[in-house]
Each structure stands twice: as structure tokens, then as C-alpha cells.
mmCIF file of C-alpha atoms and ligand atoms in Angstrom:
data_model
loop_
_atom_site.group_PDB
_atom_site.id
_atom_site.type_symbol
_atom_site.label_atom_id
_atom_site.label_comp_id
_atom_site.label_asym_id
_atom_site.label_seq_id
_atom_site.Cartn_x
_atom_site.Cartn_y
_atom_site.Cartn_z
ATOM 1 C CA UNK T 235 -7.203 -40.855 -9.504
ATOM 2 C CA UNK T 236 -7.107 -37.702 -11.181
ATOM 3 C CA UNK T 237 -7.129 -34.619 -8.992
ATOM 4 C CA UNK T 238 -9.677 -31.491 -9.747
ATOM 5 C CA UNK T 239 -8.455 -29.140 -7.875
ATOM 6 C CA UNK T 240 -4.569 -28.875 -5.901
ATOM 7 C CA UNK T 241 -3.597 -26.512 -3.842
ATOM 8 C CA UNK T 242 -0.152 -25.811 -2.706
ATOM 9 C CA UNK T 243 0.833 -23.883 0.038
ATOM 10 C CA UNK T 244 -2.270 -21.732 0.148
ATOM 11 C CA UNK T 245 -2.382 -18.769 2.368
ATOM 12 C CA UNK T 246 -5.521 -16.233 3.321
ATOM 13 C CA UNK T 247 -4.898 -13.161 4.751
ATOM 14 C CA UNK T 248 -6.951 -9.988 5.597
ATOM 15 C CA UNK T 249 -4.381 -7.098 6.470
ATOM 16 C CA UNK T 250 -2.178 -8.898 9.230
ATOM 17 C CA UNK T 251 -5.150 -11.581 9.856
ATOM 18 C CA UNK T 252 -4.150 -14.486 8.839
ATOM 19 C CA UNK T 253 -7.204 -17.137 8.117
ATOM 20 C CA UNK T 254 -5.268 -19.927 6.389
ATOM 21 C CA UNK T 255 -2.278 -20.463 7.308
ATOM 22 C CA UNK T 256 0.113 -22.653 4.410
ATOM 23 C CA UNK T 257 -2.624 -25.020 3.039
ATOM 24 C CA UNK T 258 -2.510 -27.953 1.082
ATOM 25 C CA UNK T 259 -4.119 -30.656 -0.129
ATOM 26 C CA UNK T 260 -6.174 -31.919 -3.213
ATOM 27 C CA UNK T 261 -9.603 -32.543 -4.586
ATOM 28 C CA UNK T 262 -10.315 -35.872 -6.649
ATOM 29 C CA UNK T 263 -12.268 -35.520 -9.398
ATOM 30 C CA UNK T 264 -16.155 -37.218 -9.471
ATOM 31 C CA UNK T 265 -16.661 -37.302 -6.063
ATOM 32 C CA UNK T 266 -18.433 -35.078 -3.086
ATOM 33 C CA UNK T 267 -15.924 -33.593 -1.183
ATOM 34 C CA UNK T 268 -17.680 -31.815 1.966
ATOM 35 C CA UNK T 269 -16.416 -28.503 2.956
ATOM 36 C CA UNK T 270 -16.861 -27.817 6.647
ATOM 37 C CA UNK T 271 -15.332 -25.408 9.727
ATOM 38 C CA UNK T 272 -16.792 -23.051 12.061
ATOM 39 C CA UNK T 273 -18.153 -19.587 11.125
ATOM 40 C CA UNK T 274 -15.027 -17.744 10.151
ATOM 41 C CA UNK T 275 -12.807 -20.508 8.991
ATOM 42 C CA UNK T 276 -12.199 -19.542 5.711
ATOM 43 C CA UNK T 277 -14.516 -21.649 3.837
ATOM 44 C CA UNK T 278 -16.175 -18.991 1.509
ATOM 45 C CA UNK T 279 -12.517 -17.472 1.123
ATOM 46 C CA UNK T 280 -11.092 -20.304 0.089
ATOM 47 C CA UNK T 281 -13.902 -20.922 -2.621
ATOM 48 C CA UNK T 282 -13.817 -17.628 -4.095
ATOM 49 C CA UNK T 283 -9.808 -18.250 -4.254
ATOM 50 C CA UNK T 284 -10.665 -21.559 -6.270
ATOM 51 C CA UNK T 285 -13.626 -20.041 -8.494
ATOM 52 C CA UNK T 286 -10.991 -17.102 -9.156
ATOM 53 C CA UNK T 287 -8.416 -19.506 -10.159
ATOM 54 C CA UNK T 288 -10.934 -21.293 -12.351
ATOM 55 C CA UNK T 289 -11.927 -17.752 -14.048
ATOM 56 C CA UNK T 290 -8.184 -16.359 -14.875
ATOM 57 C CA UNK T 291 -6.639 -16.833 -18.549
ATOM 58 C CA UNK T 292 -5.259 -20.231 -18.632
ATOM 59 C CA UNK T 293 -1.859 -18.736 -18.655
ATOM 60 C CA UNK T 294 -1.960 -17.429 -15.171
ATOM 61 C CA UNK T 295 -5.077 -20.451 -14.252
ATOM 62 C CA UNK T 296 -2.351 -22.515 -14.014
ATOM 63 C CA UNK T 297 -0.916 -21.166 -10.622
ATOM 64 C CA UNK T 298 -3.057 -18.967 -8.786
ATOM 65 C CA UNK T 299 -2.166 -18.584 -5.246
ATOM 66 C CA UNK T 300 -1.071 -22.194 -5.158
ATOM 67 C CA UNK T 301 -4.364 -23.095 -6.877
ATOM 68 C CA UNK T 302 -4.865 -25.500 -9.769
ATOM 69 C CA UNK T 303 -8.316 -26.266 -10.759
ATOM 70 C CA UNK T 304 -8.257 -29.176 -13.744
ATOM 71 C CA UNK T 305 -11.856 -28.791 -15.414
ATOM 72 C CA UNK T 306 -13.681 -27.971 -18.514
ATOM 73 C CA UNK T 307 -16.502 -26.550 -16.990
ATOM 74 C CA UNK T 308 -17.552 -25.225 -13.161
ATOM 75 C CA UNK T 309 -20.731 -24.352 -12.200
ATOM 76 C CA UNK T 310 -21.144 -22.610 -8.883
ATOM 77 C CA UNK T 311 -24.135 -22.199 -6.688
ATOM 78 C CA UNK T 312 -23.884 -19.316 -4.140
ATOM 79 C CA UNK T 313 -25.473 -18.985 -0.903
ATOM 80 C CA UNK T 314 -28.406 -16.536 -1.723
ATOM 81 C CA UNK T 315 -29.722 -15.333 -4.182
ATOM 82 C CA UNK T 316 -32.813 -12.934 -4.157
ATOM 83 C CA UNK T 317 -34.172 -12.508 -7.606
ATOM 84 C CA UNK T 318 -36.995 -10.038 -6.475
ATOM 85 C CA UNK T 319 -40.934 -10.255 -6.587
ATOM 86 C CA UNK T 320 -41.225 -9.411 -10.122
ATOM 87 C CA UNK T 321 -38.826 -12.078 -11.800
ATOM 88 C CA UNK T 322 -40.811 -12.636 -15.066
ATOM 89 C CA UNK T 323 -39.477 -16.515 -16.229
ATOM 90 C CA UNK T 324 -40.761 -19.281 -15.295
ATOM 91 C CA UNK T 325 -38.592 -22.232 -13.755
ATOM 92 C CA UNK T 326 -37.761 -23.688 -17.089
ATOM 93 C CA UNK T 327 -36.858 -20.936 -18.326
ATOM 94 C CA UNK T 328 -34.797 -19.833 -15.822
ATOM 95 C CA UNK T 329 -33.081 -23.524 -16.166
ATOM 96 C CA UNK T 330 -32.803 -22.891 -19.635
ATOM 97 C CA UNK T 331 -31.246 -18.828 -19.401
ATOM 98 C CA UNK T 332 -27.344 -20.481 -18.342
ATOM 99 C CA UNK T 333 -27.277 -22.999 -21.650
ATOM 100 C CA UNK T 334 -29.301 -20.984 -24.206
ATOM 101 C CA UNK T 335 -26.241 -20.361 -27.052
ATOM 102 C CA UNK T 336 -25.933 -16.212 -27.431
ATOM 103 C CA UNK T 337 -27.577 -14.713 -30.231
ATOM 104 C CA UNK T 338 -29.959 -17.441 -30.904
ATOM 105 C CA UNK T 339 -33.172 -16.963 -29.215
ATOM 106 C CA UNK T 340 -34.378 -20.366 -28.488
ATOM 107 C CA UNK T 341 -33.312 -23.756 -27.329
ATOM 108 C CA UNK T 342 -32.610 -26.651 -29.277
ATOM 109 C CA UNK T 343 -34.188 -29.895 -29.186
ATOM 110 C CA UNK T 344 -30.872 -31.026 -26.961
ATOM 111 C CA UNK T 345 -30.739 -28.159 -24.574
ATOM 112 C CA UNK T 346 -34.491 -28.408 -24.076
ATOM 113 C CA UNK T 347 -33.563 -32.395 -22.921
ATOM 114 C CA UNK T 348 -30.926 -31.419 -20.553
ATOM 115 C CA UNK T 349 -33.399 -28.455 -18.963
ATOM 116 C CA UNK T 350 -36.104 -31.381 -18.798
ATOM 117 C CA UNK T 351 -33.007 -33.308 -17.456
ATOM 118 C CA UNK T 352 -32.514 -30.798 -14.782
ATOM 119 C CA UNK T 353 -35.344 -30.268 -13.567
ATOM 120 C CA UNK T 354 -36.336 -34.020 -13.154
ATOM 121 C CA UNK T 355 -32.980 -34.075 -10.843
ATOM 122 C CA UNK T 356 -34.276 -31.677 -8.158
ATOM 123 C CA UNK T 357 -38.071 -32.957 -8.181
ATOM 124 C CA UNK T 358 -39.384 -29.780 -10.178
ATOM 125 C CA UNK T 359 -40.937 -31.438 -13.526
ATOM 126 C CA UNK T 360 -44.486 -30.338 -12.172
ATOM 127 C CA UNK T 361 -43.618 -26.887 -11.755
ATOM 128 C CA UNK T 362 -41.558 -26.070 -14.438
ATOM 129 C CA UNK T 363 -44.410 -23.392 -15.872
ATOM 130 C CA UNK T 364 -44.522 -21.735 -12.110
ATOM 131 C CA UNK T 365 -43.509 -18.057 -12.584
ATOM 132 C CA UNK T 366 -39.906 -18.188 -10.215
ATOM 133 C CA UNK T 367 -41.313 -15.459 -8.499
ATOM 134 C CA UNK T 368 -43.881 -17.247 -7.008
ATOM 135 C CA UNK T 369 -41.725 -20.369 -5.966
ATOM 136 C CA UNK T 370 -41.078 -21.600 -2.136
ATOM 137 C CA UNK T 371 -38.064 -20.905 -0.613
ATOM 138 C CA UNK T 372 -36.947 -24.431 -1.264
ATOM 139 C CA UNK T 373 -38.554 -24.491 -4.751
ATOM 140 C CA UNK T 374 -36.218 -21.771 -5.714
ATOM 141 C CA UNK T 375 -32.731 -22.989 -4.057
ATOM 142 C CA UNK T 376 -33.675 -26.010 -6.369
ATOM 143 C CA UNK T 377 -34.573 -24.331 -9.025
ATOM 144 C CA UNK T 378 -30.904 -22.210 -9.034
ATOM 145 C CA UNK T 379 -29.183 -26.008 -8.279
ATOM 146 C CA UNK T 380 -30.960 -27.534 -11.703
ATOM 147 C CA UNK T 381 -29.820 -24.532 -13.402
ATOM 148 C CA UNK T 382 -26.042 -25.131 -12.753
ATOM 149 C CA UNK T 383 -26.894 -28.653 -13.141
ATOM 150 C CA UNK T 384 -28.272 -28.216 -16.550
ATOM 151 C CA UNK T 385 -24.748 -26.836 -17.676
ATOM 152 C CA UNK T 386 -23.193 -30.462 -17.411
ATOM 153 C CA UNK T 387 -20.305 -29.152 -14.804
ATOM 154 C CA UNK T 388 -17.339 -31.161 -14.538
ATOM 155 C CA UNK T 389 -17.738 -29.761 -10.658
ATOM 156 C CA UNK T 390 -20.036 -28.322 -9.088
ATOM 157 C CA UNK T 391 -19.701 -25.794 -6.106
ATOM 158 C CA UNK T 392 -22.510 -25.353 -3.545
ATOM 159 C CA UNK T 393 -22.423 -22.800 -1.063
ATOM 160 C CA UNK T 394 -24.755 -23.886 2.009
ATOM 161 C CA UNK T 395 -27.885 -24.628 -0.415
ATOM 162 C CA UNK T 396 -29.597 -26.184 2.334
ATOM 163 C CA UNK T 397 -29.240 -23.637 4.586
ATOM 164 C CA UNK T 398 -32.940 -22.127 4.355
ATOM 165 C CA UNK T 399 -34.506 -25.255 3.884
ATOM 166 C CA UNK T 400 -36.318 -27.612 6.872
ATOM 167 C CA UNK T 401 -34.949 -30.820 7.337
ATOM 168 C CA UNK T 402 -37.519 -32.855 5.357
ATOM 169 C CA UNK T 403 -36.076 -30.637 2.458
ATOM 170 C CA UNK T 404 -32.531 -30.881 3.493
ATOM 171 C CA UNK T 405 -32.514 -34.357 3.253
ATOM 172 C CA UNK T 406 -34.401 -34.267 -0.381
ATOM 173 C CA UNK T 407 -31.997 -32.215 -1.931
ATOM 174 C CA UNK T 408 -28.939 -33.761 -0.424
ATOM 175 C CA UNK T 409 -30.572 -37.056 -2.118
ATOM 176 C CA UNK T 410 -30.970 -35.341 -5.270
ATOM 177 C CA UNK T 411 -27.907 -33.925 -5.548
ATOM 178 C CA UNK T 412 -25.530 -37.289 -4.467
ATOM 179 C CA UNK T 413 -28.041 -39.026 -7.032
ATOM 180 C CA UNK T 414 -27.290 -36.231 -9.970
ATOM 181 C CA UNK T 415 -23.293 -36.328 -8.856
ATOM 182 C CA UNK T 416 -23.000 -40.017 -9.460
ATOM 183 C CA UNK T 417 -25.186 -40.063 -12.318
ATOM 184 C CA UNK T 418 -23.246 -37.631 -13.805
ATOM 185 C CA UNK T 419 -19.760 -38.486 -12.655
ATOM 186 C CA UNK T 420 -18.928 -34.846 -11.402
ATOM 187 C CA UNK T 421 -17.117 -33.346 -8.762
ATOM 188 C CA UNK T 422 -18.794 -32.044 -6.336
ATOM 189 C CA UNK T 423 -17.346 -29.145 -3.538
ATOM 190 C CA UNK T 424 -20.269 -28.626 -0.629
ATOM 191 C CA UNK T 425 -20.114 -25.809 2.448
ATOM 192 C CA UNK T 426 -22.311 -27.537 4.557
ATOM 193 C CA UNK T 427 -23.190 -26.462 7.898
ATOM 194 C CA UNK T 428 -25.269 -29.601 8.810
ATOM 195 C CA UNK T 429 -23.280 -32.903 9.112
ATOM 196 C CA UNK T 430 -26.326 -35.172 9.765
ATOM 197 C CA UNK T 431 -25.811 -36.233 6.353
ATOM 198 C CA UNK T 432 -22.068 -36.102 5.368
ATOM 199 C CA UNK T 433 -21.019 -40.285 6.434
ATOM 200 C CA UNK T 434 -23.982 -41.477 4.221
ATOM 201 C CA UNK T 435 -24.216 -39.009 1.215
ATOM 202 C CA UNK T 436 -20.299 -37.566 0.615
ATOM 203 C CA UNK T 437 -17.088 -39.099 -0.256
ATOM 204 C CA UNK T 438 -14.748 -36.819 1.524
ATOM 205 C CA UNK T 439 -14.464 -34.300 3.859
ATOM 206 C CA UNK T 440 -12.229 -31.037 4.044
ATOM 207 C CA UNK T 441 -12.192 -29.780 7.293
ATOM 208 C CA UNK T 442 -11.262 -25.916 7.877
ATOM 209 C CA UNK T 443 -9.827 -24.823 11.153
ATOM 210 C CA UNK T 444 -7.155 -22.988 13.497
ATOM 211 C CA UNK T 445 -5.818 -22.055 10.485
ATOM 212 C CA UNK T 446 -5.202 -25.447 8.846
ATOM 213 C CA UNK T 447 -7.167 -27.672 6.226
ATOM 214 C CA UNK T 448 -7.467 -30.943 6.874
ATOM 215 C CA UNK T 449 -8.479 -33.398 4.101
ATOM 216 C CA UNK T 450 -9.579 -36.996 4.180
ATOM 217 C CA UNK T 451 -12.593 -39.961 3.490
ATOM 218 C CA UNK T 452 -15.713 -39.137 5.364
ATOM 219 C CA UNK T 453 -15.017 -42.862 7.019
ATOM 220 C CA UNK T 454 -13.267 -41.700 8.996
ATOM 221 C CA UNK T 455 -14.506 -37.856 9.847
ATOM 222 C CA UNK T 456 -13.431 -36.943 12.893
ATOM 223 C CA UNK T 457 -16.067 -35.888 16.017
ATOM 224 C CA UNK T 458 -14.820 -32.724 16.615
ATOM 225 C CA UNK T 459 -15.651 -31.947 12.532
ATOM 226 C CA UNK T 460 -19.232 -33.371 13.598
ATOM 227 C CA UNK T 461 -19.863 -32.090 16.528
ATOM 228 C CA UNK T 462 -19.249 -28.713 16.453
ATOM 229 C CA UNK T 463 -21.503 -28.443 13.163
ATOM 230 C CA UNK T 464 -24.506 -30.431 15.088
ATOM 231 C CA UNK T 465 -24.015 -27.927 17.837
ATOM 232 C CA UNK T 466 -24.365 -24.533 15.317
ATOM 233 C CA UNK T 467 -27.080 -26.201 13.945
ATOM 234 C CA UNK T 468 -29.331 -26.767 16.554
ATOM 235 C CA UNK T 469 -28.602 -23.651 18.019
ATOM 236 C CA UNK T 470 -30.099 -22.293 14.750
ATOM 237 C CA UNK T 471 -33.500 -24.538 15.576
HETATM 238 N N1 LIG P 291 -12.859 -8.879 2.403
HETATM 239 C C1 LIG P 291 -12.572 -9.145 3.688
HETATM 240 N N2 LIG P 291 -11.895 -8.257 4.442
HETATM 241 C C2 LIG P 291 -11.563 -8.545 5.729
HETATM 242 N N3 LIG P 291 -11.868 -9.684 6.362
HETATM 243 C C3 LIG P 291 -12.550 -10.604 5.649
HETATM 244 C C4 LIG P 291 -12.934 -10.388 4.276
HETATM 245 N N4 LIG P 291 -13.598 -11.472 3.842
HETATM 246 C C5 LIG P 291 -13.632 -12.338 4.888
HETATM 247 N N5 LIG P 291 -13.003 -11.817 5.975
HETATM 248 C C6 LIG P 291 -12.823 -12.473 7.279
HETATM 249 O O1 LIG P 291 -12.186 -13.723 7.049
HETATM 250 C C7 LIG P 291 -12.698 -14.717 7.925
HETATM 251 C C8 LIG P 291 -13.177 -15.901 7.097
HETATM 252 O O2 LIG P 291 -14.369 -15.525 6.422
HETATM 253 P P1 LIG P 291 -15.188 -16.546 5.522
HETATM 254 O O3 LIG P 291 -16.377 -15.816 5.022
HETATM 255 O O4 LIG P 291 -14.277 -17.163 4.547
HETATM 256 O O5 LIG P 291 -15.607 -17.625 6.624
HETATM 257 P P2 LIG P 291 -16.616 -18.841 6.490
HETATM 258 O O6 LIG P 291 -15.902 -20.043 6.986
HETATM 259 O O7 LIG P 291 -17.168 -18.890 5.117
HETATM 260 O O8 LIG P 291 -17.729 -18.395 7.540
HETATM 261 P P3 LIG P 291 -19.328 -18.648 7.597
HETATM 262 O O9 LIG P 291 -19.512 -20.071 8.010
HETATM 263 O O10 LIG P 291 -19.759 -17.710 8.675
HETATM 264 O O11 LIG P 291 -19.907 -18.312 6.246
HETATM 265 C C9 LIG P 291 -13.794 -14.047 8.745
HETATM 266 O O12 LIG P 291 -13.274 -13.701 9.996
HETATM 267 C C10 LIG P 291 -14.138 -12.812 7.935
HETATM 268 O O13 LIG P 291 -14.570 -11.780 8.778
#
């Protein structure tokens, strides 16, 4: 199986703190590789390292602090995103703003498709004409997920999207986003705080800690990767 990302000999360092220490290991492509570690592993470090290996000209792409990322097109979903009160578009429209072709004003018959697409994924066809701005919390996090969706990534990278959401809506957007992955055949990369979900949802696992990265099928996750997550997590609640 092809790999999406490899990374070889990886190290993170702030001034003499050292947060990964040597890395290695590699991402297939089309499947749902869970990121995981305790607060301060490295996990947003090492994704900005792999979107910023994705970004450079392909002459230096190729090697970027031991990263290779292999795909046409990444779409990447941060953590938060506060778009203010007075956002003006409505949902579709704000699906439609990341594939609407520069210089021409409106969307073709096929990009209007893959918005309608979209927004089917995440449950949002019935409020497509709600002004953003007036969206839930969780109407909103979906709204930003069908917008990177609606790009047709080759992977997609999702920064803790279910992090303000209540478990009823946790669990609907993990479904909606394992159903668009295999639909689509993309990679998926996922911080996840919550593992409730990781044995039945992902393929794989990458768990961050002490320094190391340890990759591997989510059969056979190990309890100290669950546990401590289930812990943070209800402490939250
Ligand atoms: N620009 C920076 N300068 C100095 N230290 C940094 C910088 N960015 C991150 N760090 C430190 O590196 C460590 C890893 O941070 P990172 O944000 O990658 O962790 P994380 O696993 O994403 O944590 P969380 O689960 O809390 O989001 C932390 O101790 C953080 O304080």
C-alpha cells in the first residue's frame, strides 16, 4: 500500500526542549489514521511540520525535516475558528468560497454538485441558506469540515473538530466523517482527544509520547493510548 505521508528521523525542538525525539514512521494512504498523546506531546507540532512540508515548492517538498507528504491535494481543518458575529455568507456559500475558480464569480453546475455533495456529508442540506453567523457551535465545526470536504482532498487533516461538540454530536460527526473517508477513498489524519470512538471508526492509530511516535492498527491500540485520553476527557465533563 502506498504511503501518504513518511517521515524519517523527525525531530521537534523548542530552544534545548526537545518534544520529538528521532521519529519515524508512515501514513497509508485512504485510511483514518488517529493522532493521539497527552497535552504537550507534539501533536499540533508535528502537523504543522507535515502541512509545511505539503506547502513548500516541490523541490524542497520532497524532504522537509524528514517529511514526505505524497498527495495532490490536502485540506486541513484547524481547531477553531471564530469567524465573528457579522459573517455575511450563508453555509453554502461558505462551502462553496474554497472551490469557486478565481476571477469567475460564480459556481458551475459541477462545483455547485460537490457543495450540495458536502453538505449532504455533514447533515447540513436543510440549512444550507442559514446565515453562518447564526449557526450552532456544532453547525459551524460542520459547516468548516464540508468545506474542506468539498475540495475532494486526497487527505484530510482534522485538528480536534469534536472538541466543542456534546457527545450526541461527537458521535454524528465521527459517523459522517468515516462515512465521507470511505466514500471518498481519502486519507484521513485526526487529533482526537476522545478515544470512545477510535476501535470502531479509525484504521490506525499514531500514538505521541515521551518523546517517541508510535504507529500501528487500532486492533490492537494499546490501554495506556486509551486510557489516559478517557481520563482528560472526563475530567473536561
Ligand atoms: N512556538 C513554540 N515555542 C516554544 N514552545 C512551543 C512552541 N510551540 C509548541 N511549544 C511547546 O511544545 C510542546 C508541544 O506542543 P503541541 O502544541 O505540539 O502539543 P499538543 O500535543 O498539540 O498539545 P494539546 O493536546 O494541548 O493541543 C508544548 O510543551 C508546547 O508548549
Amino acid at each position: 500500500m502506498q504511503n501518504q505521508i513518511s517521515v524519517q528521523h523527525y525531530v521537534a525542538a523548542f530552544g534545548k526542549r526537545v518534544i520529538l525525539k528521532d521519529v519515524s514512521f508512515s501514513i497509508p494512504s485512504g485510511q483514518l489514521t488517529v493522532v493521539l498523546g497527552e497535552n504537550g506531546a507534539g501533536k499540533t507540532t508535528l502537523i504543522k511540520a507535515i502541512l509545511n512540508a505539503y506547502l513548500q515548492p516541490k523541490s524542497a517538498a520532497d524532504e522537509v525535516n524528514g517529511i514526505e507528504v505524497s498527495t495532490k491535494k490536502l485540506a486541513y481543518v484547524p481547531q477553531f475558528r471564530d469567524l465573528g458575529s457579522d459573517y455575511p455568507l450563508s453555509l453554502a456559500a461558505f462551502v462553496g468560497l474554497a472551490i469557486r475558480q478565481k476571477g469567475w464569480p460564480f459556481l458551475t453546475k459541477k462545483e455547485k454538485g460537490r457543495v450540495q455533495e458536502a453538505l449532504a456529508l455533514v447533515d447540513l442540506t436543510d440549512l444550507k441558506d442559514l446565515p453562518l453567523s447564526k449557526a450552532s457551535g456544532g453547525q459551524k465545526q460542520r459547516a468548516y469540515i464540508a468545506q474542506a470536504l468539498a475540495q475532494n482532498p486526497d487527505l484530510l487533516i482534522l485538528d480536534e473538530p469534536t472538541a466543542a461538540l456534546d457527545a450526541k454530536h461527537s458521535q454524528e460527526v465521527v459517523s459522517q466523517i468515516r462515512n465521507a473517508q470511505q466514500k471518498k477513498g481519502m486519507g484521513v489524519l485526526w487529533i482526537s482527544h476522545d478515544t470512545s470512538w477510535v476501535k470502531d471508526f479509525s484504521d490506525n492509530y499514531l500514538w505521541l509520547h515521551d518523546g517517541q511516535a508510535e504507529f500501528g492498527s487500532v486492533d490492537s491500540l494499546p490501554d495506556a493510548a486509551r486510557s489516559i485520553h478517557q481520563e482528560e476527557v472526563n475530567d473536561v465533563n
